[in-house]
PDB file of C-alpha atoms and ligand atoms in Angstrom:
ATOM      1  CA  UNK I 766       0.000   0.000   0.000  1.00 84.00           C
ATOM      2  CA  UNK I 767       1.387   3.404  -0.899  1.00 87.00           C
ATOM      3  CA  UNK I 768       2.102   5.732   2.004  1.00 97.00           C
ATOM      4  CA  UNK I 769       2.920   9.383   2.654  1.00 98.00           C
ATOM      5  CA  UNK I 770       6.420   9.442   4.093  1.00 98.00           C
ATOM      6  CA  UNK I 771       8.273  12.507   5.418  1.00 98.00           C
ATOM      7  CA  UNK I 772      12.069  12.256   5.357  1.00 98.00           C
ATOM      8  CA  UNK I 773      13.889  14.734   7.600  1.00 98.00           C
ATOM      9  CA  UNK I 774      17.311  15.344   6.043  1.00 98.00           C
ATOM     10  CA  UNK I 775      16.771  14.224   2.443  1.00 98.00           C
ATOM     11  CA  UNK I 776      19.255  16.502   0.654  1.00 98.00           C
ATOM     12  CA  UNK I 777      22.225  14.096   0.543  1.00 97.00           C
ATOM     13  CA  UNK I 778      23.547  10.647   1.447  1.00 98.00           C
ATOM     14  CA  UNK I 779      21.224   8.103   3.047  1.00 98.00           C
ATOM     15  CA  UNK I 780      18.191  10.424   3.233  1.00 98.00           C
ATOM     16  CA  UNK I 781      18.290  11.364  -0.453  1.00 98.00           C
ATOM     17  CA  UNK I 782      18.813   7.755  -1.588  1.00 98.00           C
ATOM     18  CA  UNK I 783      15.958   6.648   0.680  1.00 98.00           C
ATOM     19  CA  UNK I 784      13.665   9.339  -0.763  1.00 98.00           C
ATOM     20  CA  UNK I 785      14.402   8.016  -4.257  1.00 98.00           C
ATOM     21  CA  UNK I 786      13.983   4.351  -3.229  1.00 98.00           C
ATOM     22  CA  UNK I 787      10.683   4.904  -1.409  1.00 98.00           C
ATOM     23  CA  UNK I 788       9.410   7.063  -4.272  1.00 98.00           C
ATOM     24  CA  UNK I 789      10.285   4.265  -6.727  1.00 98.00           C
ATOM     25  CA  UNK I 790       8.226   1.912  -4.537  1.00 98.00           C
ATOM     26  CA  UNK I 791       5.167   4.125  -5.136  1.00 98.00           C
ATOM     27  CA  UNK I 792       5.105   6.215  -1.968  1.00 98.00           C
ATOM     28  CA  UNK I 793       4.529   9.985  -1.723  1.00 98.00           C
ATOM     29  CA  UNK I 794       7.591  11.705  -0.286  1.00 98.00           C
ATOM     30  CA  UNK I 795       7.967  14.830   1.847  1.00 98.00           C
ATOM     31  CA  UNK I 796      11.642  15.807   1.734  1.00 98.00           C
ATOM     32  CA  UNK I 797      13.270  18.337   4.071  1.00 98.00           C
ATOM     33  CA  UNK I 798      16.688  19.878   4.609  1.00 98.00           C
ATOM     34  CA  UNK I 799      18.430  23.246   4.718  1.00 98.00           C
ATOM     35  CA  UNK I 800      19.933  23.103   1.201  1.00 98.00           C
ATOM     36  CA  UNK I 801      16.885  24.214  -0.763  1.00 98.00           C
ATOM     37  CA  UNK I 802      18.608  23.917  -4.155  1.00 98.00           C
ATOM     38  CA  UNK I 803      19.089  20.190  -3.456  1.00 98.00           C
ATOM     39  CA  UNK I 804      15.403  19.869  -2.513  1.00 98.00           C
ATOM     40  CA  UNK I 805      14.505  21.596  -5.759  1.00 98.00           C
ATOM     41  CA  UNK I 806      16.644  19.227  -7.860  1.00 98.00           C
ATOM     42  CA  UNK I 807      15.138  16.200  -6.066  1.00 98.00           C
ATOM     43  CA  UNK I 808      11.717  17.593  -6.958  1.00 98.00           C
ATOM     44  CA  UNK I 809      12.782  18.022 -10.602  1.00 98.00           C
ATOM     45  CA  UNK I 810      14.167  14.480 -10.692  1.00 98.00           C
ATOM     46  CA  UNK I 811      11.183  12.711  -9.109  1.00 98.00           C
ATOM     47  CA  UNK I 812       8.441  14.794 -10.754  1.00 96.00           C
ATOM     48  CA  UNK I 813       5.225  13.702  -9.063  1.00 96.00           C
ATOM     49  CA  UNK I 814       4.479  12.525  -5.479  1.00 98.00           C
ATOM     50  CA  UNK I 815       7.260  14.731  -4.051  1.00 98.00           C
ATOM     51  CA  UNK I 816       6.830  17.684  -1.698  1.00 98.00           C
ATOM     52  CA  UNK I 817       9.593  19.675  -0.054  1.00 98.00           C
ATOM     53  CA  UNK I 818      10.123  22.004   2.877  1.00 98.00           C
ATOM     54  CA  UNK I 819      13.099  23.977   4.160  1.00 98.00           C
ATOM     55  CA  UNK I 820      13.819  22.808   7.684  1.00 98.00           C
ATOM     56  CA  UNK I 821      16.646  23.385  10.141  1.00 98.00           C
ATOM     57  CA  UNK I 822      15.999  20.878  12.935  1.00 98.00           C
ATOM     58  CA  UNK I 823      17.805  23.117  15.450  1.00 98.00           C
ATOM     59  CA  UNK I 824      15.130  25.809  14.960  1.00 98.00           C
ATOM     60  CA  UNK I 825      12.828  23.788  17.166  1.00 98.00           C
ATOM     61  CA  UNK I 826       9.547  25.702  16.850  1.00 98.00           C
ATOM     62  CA  UNK I 827      10.042  26.429  13.177  1.00 98.00           C
ATOM     63  CA  UNK I 828      10.818  22.736  12.497  1.00 98.00           C
ATOM     64  CA  UNK I 829       7.382  21.825  13.887  1.00 98.00           C
ATOM     65  CA  UNK I 830       5.718  24.568  11.815  1.00 98.00           C
ATOM     66  CA  UNK I 831       7.501  23.285   8.690  1.00 98.00           C
ATOM     67  CA  UNK I 832       6.408  19.711   9.439  1.00 98.00           C
ATOM     68  CA  UNK I 833       2.806  20.895   9.721  1.00 98.00           C
ATOM     69  CA  UNK I 834       3.088  22.782   6.403  1.00 98.00           C
ATOM     70  CA  UNK I 835       4.571  19.683   4.774  1.00 98.00           C
ATOM     71  CA  UNK I 836       1.691  17.612   6.155  1.00 98.00           C
ATOM     72  CA  UNK I 837      -0.786  20.033   4.577  1.00 98.00           C
ATOM     73  CA  UNK I 838       1.005  19.824   1.222  1.00 97.00           C
ATOM     74  CA  UNK I 839       1.026  16.015   1.406  1.00 98.00           C
ATOM     75  CA  UNK I 840      -2.531  15.826   2.671  1.00 97.00           C
ATOM     76  CA  UNK I 841      -1.351  13.800   5.656  1.00 98.00           C
ATOM     77  CA  UNK I 842       1.742  11.931   6.866  1.00 98.00           C
ATOM     78  CA  UNK I 843       1.756   8.178   7.621  1.00 98.00           C
ATOM     79  CA  UNK I 844       5.460   7.766   8.414  1.00 98.00           C
ATOM     80  CA  UNK I 845       8.409   9.956   9.329  1.00 98.00           C
ATOM     81  CA  UNK I 846      12.090   9.111   8.876  1.00 98.00           C
ATOM     82  CA  UNK I 847      14.258  11.042  11.361  1.00 98.00           C
ATOM     83  CA  UNK I 848      17.505  10.973   9.419  1.00 98.00           C
ATOM     84  CA  UNK I 849      19.038  14.471   9.844  1.00 98.00           C
ATOM     85  CA  UNK I 850      22.327  14.116  11.665  1.00 98.00           C
ATOM     86  CA  UNK I 851      25.852  15.500  11.979  1.00 97.00           C
ATOM     87  CA  UNK I 852      29.122  14.183  13.386  1.00 93.00           C
ATOM     88  CA  UNK I 853      32.343  15.823  14.550  1.00 85.00           C
ATOM     89  CA  UNK I 854      35.169  13.323  14.367  1.00 75.00           C
ATOM     90  CA  UNK I 855      38.267  15.098  15.647  1.00 70.00           C
ATOM     91  CA  UNK I 856      41.079  14.778  18.157  1.00 67.00           C
ATOM     92  CA  UNK I 857      40.680  18.347  19.432  1.00 75.00           C
ATOM     93  CA  UNK I 858      37.834  18.931  21.855  1.00 77.00           C
ATOM     94  CA  UNK I 859      35.466  21.630  20.660  1.00 88.00           C
ATOM     95  CA  UNK I 860      32.790  22.720  23.106  1.00 92.00           C
ATOM     96  CA  UNK I 861      30.867  24.458  20.352  1.00 92.00           C
ATOM     97  CA  UNK I 862      31.199  21.419  18.056  1.00 93.00           C
ATOM     98  CA  UNK I 863      29.883  19.072  20.749  1.00 94.00           C
ATOM     99  CA  UNK I 864      26.889  21.297  21.450  1.00 96.00           C
ATOM    100  CA  UNK I 865      26.028  21.472  17.748  1.00 96.00           C
ATOM    101  CA  UNK I 866      25.977  17.657  17.441  1.00 97.00           C
ATOM    102  CA  UNK I 867      23.731  17.474  20.504  1.00 97.00           C
ATOM    103  CA  UNK I 868      21.421  20.208  19.176  1.00 98.00           C
ATOM    104  CA  UNK I 869      20.930  18.387  15.855  1.00 98.00           C
ATOM    105  CA  UNK I 870      21.128  14.699  16.831  1.00 98.00           C
ATOM    106  CA  UNK I 871      19.492  14.845  20.261  1.00 98.00           C
ATOM    107  CA  UNK I 872      17.317  17.962  20.656  1.00 98.00           C
ATOM    108  CA  UNK I 873      16.414  18.308  16.968  1.00 98.00           C
ATOM    109  CA  UNK I 874      15.635  14.603  16.760  1.00 98.00           C
ATOM    110  CA  UNK I 875      13.626  14.398  20.027  1.00 98.00           C
ATOM    111  CA  UNK I 876      11.646  17.535  19.154  1.00 98.00           C
ATOM    112  CA  UNK I 877      10.356  15.939  15.950  1.00 98.00           C
ATOM    113  CA  UNK I 878      10.023  12.418  17.374  1.00 98.00           C
ATOM    114  CA  UNK I 879       7.848  13.519  20.294  1.00 98.00           C
ATOM    115  CA  UNK I 880       5.744  15.793  18.092  1.00 98.00           C
ATOM    116  CA  UNK I 881       5.271  13.018  15.520  1.00 98.00           C
ATOM    117  CA  UNK I 882       4.249  10.524  18.185  1.00 98.00           C
ATOM    118  CA  UNK I 883       1.471  12.881  19.389  1.00 98.00           C
ATOM    119  CA  UNK I 884       0.419  13.578  15.805  1.00 98.00           C
ATOM    120  CA  UNK I 885       0.262   9.851  15.008  1.00 98.00           C
ATOM    121  CA  UNK I 886      -1.594   9.162  18.244  1.00 98.00           C
ATOM    122  CA  UNK I 887      -4.248  11.740  17.317  1.00 97.00           C
ATOM    123  CA  UNK I 888      -4.712  10.202  13.859  1.00 97.00           C
ATOM    124  CA  UNK I 889      -4.630   6.639  15.265  1.00 97.00           C
ATOM    125  CA  UNK I 890      -1.764   5.417  13.125  1.00 98.00           C
ATOM    126  CA  UNK I 891       1.818   6.197  12.131  1.00 98.00           C
ATOM    127  CA  UNK I 892       5.377   4.927  11.862  1.00 98.00           C
ATOM    128  CA  UNK I 893       8.460   6.631  13.326  1.00 98.00           C
ATOM    129  CA  UNK I 894      11.807   5.564  11.873  1.00 98.00           C
ATOM    130  CA  UNK I 895      15.040   6.834  13.445  1.00 98.00           C
ATOM    131  CA  UNK I 896      18.451   6.547  11.779  1.00 98.00           C
ATOM    132  CA  UNK I 897      20.865   5.681  14.588  1.00 98.00           C
ATOM    133  CA  UNK I 898      24.346   4.122  14.220  1.00 97.00           C
ATOM    134  CA  UNK I 899      26.515   1.202  15.279  1.00 96.00           C
ATOM    135  CA  UNK I 900      28.544   3.933  17.023  1.00 94.00           C
ATOM    136  CA  UNK I 901      25.695   4.064  19.574  1.00 96.00           C
ATOM    137  CA  UNK I 902      27.025   0.956  21.327  1.00 93.00           C
ATOM    138  CA  UNK I 903      30.250   2.542  22.589  1.00 90.00           C
ATOM    139  CA  UNK I 904      31.644   5.911  23.610  1.00 93.00           C
ATOM    140  CA  UNK I 905      34.293   6.777  21.064  1.00 89.00           C
ATOM    141  CA  UNK I 906      37.083   9.206  21.972  1.00 90.00           C
ATOM    142  CA  UNK I 907      37.123  10.727  18.485  1.00 87.00           C
ATOM    143  CA  UNK I 908      33.453  11.625  18.660  1.00 90.00           C
ATOM    144  CA  UNK I 909      31.952  11.269  22.103  1.00 94.00           C
ATOM    145  CA  UNK I 910      28.913  13.505  21.374  1.00 96.00           C
ATOM    146  CA  UNK I 911      28.081  11.579  18.203  1.00 96.00           C
ATOM    147  CA  UNK I 912      28.126   8.111  19.780  1.00 96.00           C
ATOM    148  CA  UNK I 913      26.282   9.405  22.859  1.00 97.00           C
ATOM    149  CA  UNK I 914      23.662  11.131  20.691  1.00 98.00           C
ATOM    150  CA  UNK I 915      22.943   7.882  18.878  1.00 98.00           C
ATOM    151  CA  UNK I 916      22.736   5.973  22.186  1.00 98.00           C
ATOM    152  CA  UNK I 917      20.145   8.557  23.265  1.00 98.00           C
ATOM    153  CA  UNK I 918      18.236   7.889  20.071  1.00 98.00           C
ATOM    154  CA  UNK I 919      18.188   4.108  20.659  1.00 98.00           C
ATOM    155  CA  UNK I 920      16.858   4.435  24.203  1.00 98.00           C
ATOM    156  CA  UNK I 921      14.382   7.173  23.328  1.00 98.00           C
ATOM    157  CA  UNK I 922      12.912   5.148  20.455  1.00 98.00           C
ATOM    158  CA  UNK I 923      12.825   1.997  22.580  1.00 98.00           C
ATOM    159  CA  UNK I 924      10.767   3.895  25.159  1.00 98.00           C
ATOM    160  CA  UNK I 925       8.352   5.179  22.527  1.00 98.00           C
ATOM    161  CA  UNK I 926       8.099   1.653  21.071  1.00 98.00           C
ATOM    162  CA  UNK I 927       6.955   0.377  24.443  1.00 98.00           C
ATOM    163  CA  UNK I 928       4.566   3.330  24.837  1.00 98.00           C
ATOM    164  CA  UNK I 929       3.104   2.562  21.386  1.00 98.00           C
ATOM    165  CA  UNK I 930       2.645  -1.068  22.374  1.00 96.00           C
ATOM    166  CA  UNK I 931       0.415   0.017  25.264  1.00 96.00           C
ATOM    167  CA  UNK I 932      -1.561   2.467  23.145  1.00 96.00           C
ATOM    168  CA  UNK I 933      -4.797   1.881  21.206  1.00 94.00           C
ATOM    169  CA  UNK I 934      -3.313   3.638  18.170  1.00 96.00           C
ATOM    170  CA  UNK I 935      -1.520   1.622  15.491  1.00 98.00           C
ATOM    171  CA  UNK I 936       1.945   3.191  15.878  1.00 98.00           C
ATOM    172  CA  UNK I 937       5.217   1.453  14.949  1.00 98.00           C
ATOM    173  CA  UNK I 938       8.733   2.542  15.886  1.00 98.00           C
ATOM    174  CA  UNK I 939      11.809   1.378  13.953  1.00 98.00           C
ATOM    175  CA  UNK I 940      15.456   1.958  14.872  1.00 98.00           C
ATOM    176  CA  UNK I 941      17.830   1.726  11.906  1.00 98.00           C
ATOM    177  CA  UNK I 942      21.437   0.970  12.838  1.00 98.00           C
ATOM    178  CA  UNK I 943      23.865   1.569   9.968  1.00 98.00           C
ATOM    179  CA  UNK I 944      27.541   0.689  10.005  1.00 96.00           C
ATOM    180  CA  UNK I 945      29.624   2.640   7.474  1.00 95.00           C
ATOM    181  CA  UNK I 946      27.791   4.142   4.515  1.00 97.00           C
ATOM    182  CA  UNK I 947      29.419   6.183   1.744  1.00 94.00           C
ATOM    183  CA  UNK I 948      28.186   9.767   2.161  1.00 92.00           C
ATOM    184  CA  UNK I 949      29.282  13.359   2.781  1.00 92.00           C
ATOM    185  CA  UNK I 950      29.511  12.474   6.464  1.00 92.00           C
ATOM    186  CA  UNK I 951      32.116   9.759   5.880  1.00 90.00           C
ATOM    187  CA  UNK I 952      33.966  11.425   2.971  1.00 89.00           C
ATOM    188  CA  UNK I 953      37.750  11.165   3.440  1.00 84.00           C
ATOM    189  CA  UNK I 954      37.402   9.247   6.697  1.00 85.00           C
ATOM    190  CA  UNK I 955      40.099   6.629   7.205  1.00 83.00           C
ATOM    191  CA  UNK I 956      39.863   3.149   8.719  1.00 83.00           C
ATOM    192  CA  UNK I 957      36.415   2.344   7.370  1.00 88.00           C
ATOM    193  CA  UNK I 958      35.410  -1.176   6.321  1.00 88.00           C
ATOM    194  CA  UNK I 959      32.278  -2.985   5.046  1.00 92.00           C
ATOM    195  CA  UNK I 960      31.218   0.321   3.463  1.00 94.00           C
ATOM    196  CA  UNK I 961      27.786   0.222   1.818  1.00 95.00           C
ATOM    197  CA  UNK I 962      26.821   2.580  -0.953  1.00 96.00           C
ATOM    198  CA  UNK I 963      23.757   4.719  -0.322  1.00 98.00           C
ATOM    199  CA  UNK I 964      21.583   2.742  -2.773  1.00 98.00           C
ATOM    200  CA  UNK I 965      22.213  -0.534  -0.960  1.00 98.00           C
ATOM    201  CA  UNK I 966      21.609   1.145   2.407  1.00 98.00           C
ATOM    202  CA  UNK I 967      18.383   2.706   1.109  1.00 98.00           C
ATOM    203  CA  UNK I 968      17.081  -0.635  -0.233  1.00 98.00           C
ATOM    204  CA  UNK I 969      17.670  -2.355   3.101  1.00 98.00           C
ATOM    205  CA  UNK I 970      16.168   0.547   5.084  1.00 98.00           C
ATOM    206  CA  UNK I 971      13.080   0.568   2.828  1.00 98.00           C
ATOM    207  CA  UNK I 972      12.684  -3.207   3.372  1.00 98.00           C
ATOM    208  CA  UNK I 973      12.908  -2.725   7.153  1.00 98.00           C
ATOM    209  CA  UNK I 974      10.297   0.062   6.985  1.00 98.00           C
ATOM    210  CA  UNK I 975       7.968  -2.144   4.955  1.00 98.00           C
ATOM    211  CA  UNK I 976       8.276  -4.968   7.507  1.00 98.00           C
ATOM    212  CA  UNK I 977       7.882  -2.480  10.403  1.00 98.00           C
ATOM    213  CA  UNK I 978      10.935  -4.026  12.047  1.00 98.00           C
ATOM    214  CA  UNK I 979      11.854  -2.906  15.559  1.00 98.00           C
ATOM    215  CA  UNK I 980      15.560  -2.751  14.684  1.00 97.00           C
ATOM    216  CA  UNK I 981      17.537  -3.263  11.498  1.00 98.00           C
ATOM    217  CA  UNK I 982      21.310  -3.306  10.912  1.00 98.00           C
ATOM    218  CA  UNK I 983      22.499  -1.747   7.644  1.00 98.00           C
ATOM    219  CA  UNK I 984      24.069  -3.750   6.167  1.00 96.00           C
ATOM    220  CA  UNK I 985      22.987  -6.913   7.955  1.00 94.00           C
ATOM    221  CA  UNK I 986      26.516  -8.088   8.779  1.00 95.00           C
ATOM    222  CA  UNK I 987      26.923  -5.095  11.157  1.00 96.00           C
ATOM    223  CA  UNK I 988      24.826  -7.034  13.651  1.00 95.00           C
ATOM    224  CA  UNK I 989      28.000  -9.049  14.282  1.00 94.00           C
ATOM    225  CA  UNK I 990      30.058  -5.926  15.056  1.00 92.00           C
ATOM    226  CA  UNK I 991      27.317  -4.657  17.364  1.00 91.00           C
ATOM    227  CA  UNK I 992      27.351  -7.968  19.213  1.00 92.00           C
ATOM    228  CA  UNK I 993      31.168  -7.837  19.572  1.00 91.00           C
ATOM    229  CA  UNK I 994      31.055  -4.231  20.826  1.00 87.00           C
ATOM    230  CA  UNK I 995      28.500  -5.147  23.458  1.00 86.00           C
ATOM    231  CA  UNK I 996      30.674  -7.915  24.929  1.00 91.00           C
ATOM    232  CA  UNK I 997      34.020  -6.031  24.987  1.00 92.00           C
ATOM    233  CA  UNK I 998      34.856  -5.349  28.673  1.00 89.00           C
ATOM    234  CA  UNK I 999      35.049  -1.621  29.478  1.00 88.00           C
ATOM    235  CA  UNK I1000      38.668  -1.844  30.660  1.00 90.00           C
ATOM    236  CA  UNK I1001      39.660  -3.297  27.264  1.00 88.00           C
ATOM    237  CA  UNK I1002      37.668  -0.640  25.361  1.00 85.00           C
ATOM    238  CA  UNK I1003      39.286   2.194  27.345  1.00 88.00           C
ATOM    239  CA  UNK I1004      42.760   1.026  26.243  1.00 87.00           C
ATOM    240  CA  UNK I1005      41.915   0.628  22.546  1.00 85.00           C
TER     241      UNK I1005
HETATM  242  N1  NAP J1965      27.302   7.560   6.681  1.00 75.35           N
HETATM  243  C1  NAP J1965      27.458   6.699   7.648  1.00 75.35           C
HETATM  244  O1  NAP J1965      28.416   5.880   7.675  1.00 75.35           O
HETATM  245  C2  NAP J1965      26.451   6.633   8.766  1.00 75.35           C
HETATM  246  C3  NAP J1965      26.563   5.571   9.677  1.00 75.35           C
HETATM  247  C4  NAP J1965      25.640   5.481  10.718  1.00 75.35           C
HETATM  248  C5  NAP J1965      24.634   6.414  10.821  1.00 75.35           C
HETATM  249  N2  NAP J1965      24.549   7.455   9.936  1.00 75.35           N
HETATM  250  C6  NAP J1965      23.464   8.422  10.108  1.00 75.35           C
HETATM  251  O2  NAP J1965      22.732   8.544   8.921  1.00 75.35           O
HETATM  252  C7  NAP J1965      22.127   9.841   8.864  1.00 75.35           C
HETATM  253  C8  NAP J1965      22.384  10.470   7.490  1.00 75.35           C
HETATM  254  O3  NAP J1965      23.775  10.697   7.354  1.00 75.35           O
HETATM  255  P1  NAP J1965      24.553  10.603   5.954  1.00 75.35           P
HETATM  256  O4  NAP J1965      25.671   9.667   6.152  1.00 75.35           O
HETATM  257  O5  NAP J1965      23.614  10.378   4.849  1.00 75.35           O
HETATM  258  O6  NAP J1965      25.197  12.076   5.931  1.00 75.35           O
HETATM  259  P2  NAP J1965      24.925  13.376   5.048  1.00 75.35           P
HETATM  260  O7  NAP J1965      25.017  13.070   3.600  1.00 75.35           O
HETATM  261  O8  NAP J1965      25.824  14.395   5.627  1.00 75.35           O
HETATM  262  O9  NAP J1965      23.384  13.750   5.345  1.00 75.35           O
HETATM  263  C9  NAP J1965      22.988  14.439   6.491  1.00 75.35           C
HETATM  264  C10 NAP J1965      21.570  14.956   6.287  1.00 75.35           C
HETATM  265  O10 NAP J1965      21.191  15.631   7.505  1.00 75.35           O
HETATM  266  C11 NAP J1965      20.713  16.918   7.195  1.00 75.35           C
HETATM  267  N3  NAP J1965      21.017  17.871   8.270  1.00 75.35           N
HETATM  268  C12 NAP J1965      22.204  18.109   8.878  1.00 75.35           C
HETATM  269  N4  NAP J1965      22.070  19.110   9.774  1.00 75.35           N
HETATM  270  C13 NAP J1965      20.775  19.513   9.715  1.00 75.35           C
HETATM  271  C14 NAP J1965      20.033  20.523  10.380  1.00 75.35           C
HETATM  272  N5  NAP J1965      20.576  21.333  11.295  1.00 75.35           N
HETATM  273  N6  NAP J1965      18.715  20.650  10.072  1.00 75.35           N
HETATM  274  C15 NAP J1965      18.148  19.860   9.153  1.00 75.35           C
HETATM  275  N7  NAP J1965      18.787  18.890   8.481  1.00 75.35           N
HETATM  276  C16 NAP J1965      20.098  18.729   8.761  1.00 75.35           C
HETATM  277  C17 NAP J1965      21.436  17.313   5.905  1.00 75.35           C
HETATM  278  O11 NAP J1965      20.646  18.274   5.221  1.00 75.35           O
HETATM  279  P3  NAP J1965      21.054  19.829   5.039  1.00 75.35           P
HETATM  280  O12 NAP J1965      22.538  19.942   5.217  1.00 75.35           O
HETATM  281  O13 NAP J1965      20.567  20.190   3.678  1.00 75.35           O
HETATM  282  O14 NAP J1965      20.264  20.524   6.104  1.00 75.35           O
HETATM  283  C18 NAP J1965      21.474  15.978   5.169  1.00 75.35           C
HETATM  284  O15 NAP J1965      20.290  15.807   4.434  1.00 75.35           O
HETATM  285  C19 NAP J1965      22.715  10.648  10.029  1.00 75.35           C
HETATM  286  O16 NAP J1965      21.800  10.683  11.105  1.00 75.35           O
HETATM  287  C20 NAP J1965      23.941   9.838  10.416  1.00 75.35           C
HETATM  288  O17 NAP J1965      24.275  10.010  11.772  1.00 75.35           O
HETATM  289  C21 NAP J1965      25.435   7.586   8.909  1.00 75.35           C
END
């Protein structure tokens, strides 16, 4: 069945590829981001069943207003993909850099997730999909705010999944856990392995959305890495 799916952060990388994949599967897409020229070219490329809205997720009130405007354009929203995210991999500690990651990945994400849950509850159905990361399973010295922000996302979505389970509304919550994916975020980064291209990642994410999975690793083999990370003793991790 075709759905109306909003994708927050659809101007590049995983979000853009997912917009194209879900559109190809017959869904109506609401794409957001700050780079309006990219939204415009996505609109040109896809033609029909595509709506766009400028949105900076750190402008909390405006982000909600933009989501409501997008909903009007789309004549409703059945699912929302919370994909917008930033990282700051660096040796030097930057207070400002850390706060920006937290504003986008934690506050920006939670603002839209909580609002969407209420919106879906009022309309009796909906699907929230959050794009987390394998980095969520450990605190990494090169990007402590990033890994912590994704751990927040996992726990937050798990809580909402349980809440949805106890609700009369038909609400699903999916946590997507990618390993490395080729994108602007990972450009030039060293030491990566098992790198998926965005098309492969988008296909697997779209499959997980269709099946309303609770959790999905992208690509599937990253489940193994997640399992290994969870069993590494803390004293070993601290020395690595
Ligand atoms: N690539 C990987 O290996 C990998 C692995 C695990 C998880 N992830 C997660 O996957 C998601 C997508 O990342 P990507 O790899 O596809 O990177 P990307 O190409 O850099 O895409 C990031 C997206 O987030 C949007 N965004 C960033 N800051 C924003 C803000 N303040 N307001 C609104 N939108 C904002 C960007 O749109 P604008 O700049 O146009 O606003 C863009 O559409 C992120 O949540 C990331 O943490 C990526």
